[in-house]
PDB file of C-alpha atoms in Angstrom:
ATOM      1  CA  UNK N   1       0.000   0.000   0.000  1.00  0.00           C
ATOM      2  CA  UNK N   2       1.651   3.388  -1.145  1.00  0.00           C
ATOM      3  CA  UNK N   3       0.598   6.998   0.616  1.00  0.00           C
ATOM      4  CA  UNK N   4       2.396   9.875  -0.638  1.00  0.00           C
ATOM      5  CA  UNK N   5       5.145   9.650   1.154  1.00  0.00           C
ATOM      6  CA  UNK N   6       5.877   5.961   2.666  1.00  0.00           C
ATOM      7  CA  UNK N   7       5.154   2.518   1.299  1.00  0.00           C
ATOM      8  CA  UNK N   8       3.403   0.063   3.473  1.00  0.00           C
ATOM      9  CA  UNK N   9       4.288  -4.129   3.004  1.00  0.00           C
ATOM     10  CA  UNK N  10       3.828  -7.019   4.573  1.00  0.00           C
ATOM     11  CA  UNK N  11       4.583 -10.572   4.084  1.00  0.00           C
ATOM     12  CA  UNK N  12       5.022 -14.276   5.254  1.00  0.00           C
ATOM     13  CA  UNK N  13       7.979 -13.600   7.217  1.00  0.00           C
ATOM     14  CA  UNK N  14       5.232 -11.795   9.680  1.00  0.00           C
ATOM     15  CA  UNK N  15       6.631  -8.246   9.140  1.00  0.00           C
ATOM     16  CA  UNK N  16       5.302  -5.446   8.099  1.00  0.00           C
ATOM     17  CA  UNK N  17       7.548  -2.471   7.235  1.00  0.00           C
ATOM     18  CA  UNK N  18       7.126   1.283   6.916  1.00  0.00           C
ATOM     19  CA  UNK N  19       9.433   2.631   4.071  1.00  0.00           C
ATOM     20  CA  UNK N  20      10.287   5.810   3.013  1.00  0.00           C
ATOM     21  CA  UNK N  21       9.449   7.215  -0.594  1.00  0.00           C
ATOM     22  CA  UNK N  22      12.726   8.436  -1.941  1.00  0.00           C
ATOM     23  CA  UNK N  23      12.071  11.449  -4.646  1.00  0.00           C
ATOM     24  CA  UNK N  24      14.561  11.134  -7.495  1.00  0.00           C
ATOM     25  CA  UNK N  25      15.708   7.611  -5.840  1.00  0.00           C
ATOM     26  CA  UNK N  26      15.114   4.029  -6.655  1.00  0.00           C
ATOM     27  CA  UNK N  27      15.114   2.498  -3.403  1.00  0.00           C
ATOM     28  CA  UNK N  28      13.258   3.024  -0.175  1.00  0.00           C
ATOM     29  CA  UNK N  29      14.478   3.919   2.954  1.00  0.00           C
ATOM     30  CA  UNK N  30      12.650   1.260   5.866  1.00  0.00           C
ATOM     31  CA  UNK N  31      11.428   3.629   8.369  1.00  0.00           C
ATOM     32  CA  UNK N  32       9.364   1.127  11.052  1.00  0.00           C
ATOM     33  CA  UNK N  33       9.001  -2.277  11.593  1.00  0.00           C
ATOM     34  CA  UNK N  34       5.733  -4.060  13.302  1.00  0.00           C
ATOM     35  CA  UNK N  35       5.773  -7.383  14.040  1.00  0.00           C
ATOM     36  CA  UNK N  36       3.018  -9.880  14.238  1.00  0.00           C
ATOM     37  CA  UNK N  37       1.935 -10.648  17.818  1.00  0.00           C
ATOM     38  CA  UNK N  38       0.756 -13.968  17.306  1.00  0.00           C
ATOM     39  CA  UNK N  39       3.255 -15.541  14.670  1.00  0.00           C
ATOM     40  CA  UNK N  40       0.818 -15.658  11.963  1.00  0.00           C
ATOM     41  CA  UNK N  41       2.096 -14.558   8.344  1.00  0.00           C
ATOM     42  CA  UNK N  42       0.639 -11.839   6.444  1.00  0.00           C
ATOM     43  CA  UNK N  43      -1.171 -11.808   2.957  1.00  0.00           C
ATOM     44  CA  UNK N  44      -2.505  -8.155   3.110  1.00  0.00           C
ATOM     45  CA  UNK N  45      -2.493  -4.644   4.256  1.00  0.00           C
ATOM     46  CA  UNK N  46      -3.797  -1.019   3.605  1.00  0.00           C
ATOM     47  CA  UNK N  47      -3.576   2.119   4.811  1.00  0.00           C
ATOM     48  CA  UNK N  48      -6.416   4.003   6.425  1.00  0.00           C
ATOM     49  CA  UNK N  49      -5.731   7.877   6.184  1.00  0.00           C
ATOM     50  CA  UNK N  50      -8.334   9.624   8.458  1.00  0.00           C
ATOM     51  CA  UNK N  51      -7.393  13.961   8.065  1.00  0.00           C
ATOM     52  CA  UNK N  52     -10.148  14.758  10.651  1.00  0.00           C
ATOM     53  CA  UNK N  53      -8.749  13.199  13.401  1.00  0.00           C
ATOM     54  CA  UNK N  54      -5.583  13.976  11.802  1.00  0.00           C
ATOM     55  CA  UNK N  55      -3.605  10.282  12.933  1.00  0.00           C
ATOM     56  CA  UNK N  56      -2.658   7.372  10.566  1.00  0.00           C
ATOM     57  CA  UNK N  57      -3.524   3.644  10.932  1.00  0.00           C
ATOM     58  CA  UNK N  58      -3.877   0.739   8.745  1.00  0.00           C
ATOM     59  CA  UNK N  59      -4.977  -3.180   8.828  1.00  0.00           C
ATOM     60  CA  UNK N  60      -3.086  -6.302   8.022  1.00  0.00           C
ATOM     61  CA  UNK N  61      -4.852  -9.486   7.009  1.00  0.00           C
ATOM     62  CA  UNK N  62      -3.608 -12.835   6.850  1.00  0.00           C
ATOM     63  CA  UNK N  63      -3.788 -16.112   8.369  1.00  0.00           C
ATOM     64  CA  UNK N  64      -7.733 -15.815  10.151  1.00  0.00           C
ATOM     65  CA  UNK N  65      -7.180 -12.381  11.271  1.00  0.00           C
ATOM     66  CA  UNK N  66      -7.024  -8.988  10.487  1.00  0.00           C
ATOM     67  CA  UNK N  67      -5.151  -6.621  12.448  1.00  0.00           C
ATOM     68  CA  UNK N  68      -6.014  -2.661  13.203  1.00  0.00           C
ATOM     69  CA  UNK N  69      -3.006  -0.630  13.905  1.00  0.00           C
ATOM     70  CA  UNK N  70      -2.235   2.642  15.116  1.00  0.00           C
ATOM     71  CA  UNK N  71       1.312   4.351  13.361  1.00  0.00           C
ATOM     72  CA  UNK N  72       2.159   5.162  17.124  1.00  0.00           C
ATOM     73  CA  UNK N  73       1.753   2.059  19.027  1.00  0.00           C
ATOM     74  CA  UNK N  74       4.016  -1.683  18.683  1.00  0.00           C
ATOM     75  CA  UNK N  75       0.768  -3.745  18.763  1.00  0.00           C
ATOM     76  CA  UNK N  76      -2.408  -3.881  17.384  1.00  0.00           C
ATOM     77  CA  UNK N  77      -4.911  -1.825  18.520  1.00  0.00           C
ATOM     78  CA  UNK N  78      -7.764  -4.312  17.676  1.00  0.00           C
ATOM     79  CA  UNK N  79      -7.495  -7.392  16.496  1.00  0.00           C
ATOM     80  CA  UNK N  80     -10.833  -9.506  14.323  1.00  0.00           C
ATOM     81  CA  UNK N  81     -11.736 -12.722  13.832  1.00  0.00           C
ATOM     82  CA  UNK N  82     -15.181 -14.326  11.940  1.00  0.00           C
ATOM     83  CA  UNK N  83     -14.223 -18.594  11.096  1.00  0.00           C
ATOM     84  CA  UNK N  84     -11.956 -17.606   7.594  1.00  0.00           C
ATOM     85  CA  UNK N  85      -8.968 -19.509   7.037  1.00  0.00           C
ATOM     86  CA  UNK N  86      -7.368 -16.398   5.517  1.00  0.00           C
ATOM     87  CA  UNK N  87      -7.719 -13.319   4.604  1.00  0.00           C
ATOM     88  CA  UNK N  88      -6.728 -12.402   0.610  1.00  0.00           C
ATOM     89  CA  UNK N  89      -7.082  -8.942   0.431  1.00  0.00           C
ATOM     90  CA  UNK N  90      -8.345  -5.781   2.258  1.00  0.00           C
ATOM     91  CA  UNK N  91      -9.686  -2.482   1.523  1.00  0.00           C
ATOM     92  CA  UNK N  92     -10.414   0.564   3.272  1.00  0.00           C
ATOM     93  CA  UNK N  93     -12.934   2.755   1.979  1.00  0.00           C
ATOM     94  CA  UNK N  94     -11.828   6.059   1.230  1.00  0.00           C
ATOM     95  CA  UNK N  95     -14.911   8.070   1.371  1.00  0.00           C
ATOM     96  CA  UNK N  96     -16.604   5.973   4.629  1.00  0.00           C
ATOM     97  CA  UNK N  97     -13.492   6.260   6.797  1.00  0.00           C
ATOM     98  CA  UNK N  98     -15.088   3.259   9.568  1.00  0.00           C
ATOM     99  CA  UNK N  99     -15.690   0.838   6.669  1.00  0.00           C
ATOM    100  CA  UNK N 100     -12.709  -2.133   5.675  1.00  0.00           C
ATOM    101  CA  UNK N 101     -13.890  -4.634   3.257  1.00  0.00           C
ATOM    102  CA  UNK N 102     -11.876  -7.907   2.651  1.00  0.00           C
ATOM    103  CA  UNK N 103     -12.147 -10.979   0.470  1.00  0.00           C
ATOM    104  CA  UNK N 104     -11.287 -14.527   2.240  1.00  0.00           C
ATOM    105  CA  UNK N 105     -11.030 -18.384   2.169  1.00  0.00           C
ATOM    106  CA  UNK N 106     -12.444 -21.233   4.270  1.00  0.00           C
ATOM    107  CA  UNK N 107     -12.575 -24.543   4.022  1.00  0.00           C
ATOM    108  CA  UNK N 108     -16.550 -24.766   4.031  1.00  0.00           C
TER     109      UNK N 108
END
């Protein structure tokens, strides 16, 4: 996920990194590291940019979860769970600020 100034990824190593856009550059600068509390990998994440209350956060989905985060805090600030085996992709929308929408697998 890319704001205008920092790219967001995640992966199966169960880290998700802040990086810094570089203007004129090629490569990114890592600014932050998160880790995943519970050792679970990641498939997914977005950024959720909210002006009004003028703070940054984003969600990670992967194996059952997703994961809420606040830019200031180590952990996640909420964590959800509904019987998926995994979640594909995520979504925040950008005009209802509250609403994430994801796509996910079971084995039903």
């Amino acid at each position: 996920a890319v704001s205008p100034t920092h790219v967001l990824s995640a992966g199966t190593d169960k880290r998700i990194v802040i990086s810094e856009l570089n203007p004129g550059h090629s490569h990114l600068t890592p600014k932050t590291e998160f880790l995943e509390p519970e050792d679970l990998a990641f498939s997914c994440v977005d950024w959720q940019r909210n002006p009004k209350a003028n703070w940054d956060s984003f969600a990670s989905g992967g194996t059952e979860k997703v994961h809420l985060w606040d830019l200031n805090r180590t952990r996640p600030v909420r964590s959800l769970t509904w019987g998926v085996d995994q979640i594909l992709s995520l979504k925040f929308n950008p005009v209802e600020l509250d609403q994430l929408a994801t796509t996910c697998s079971d084995r039903s």
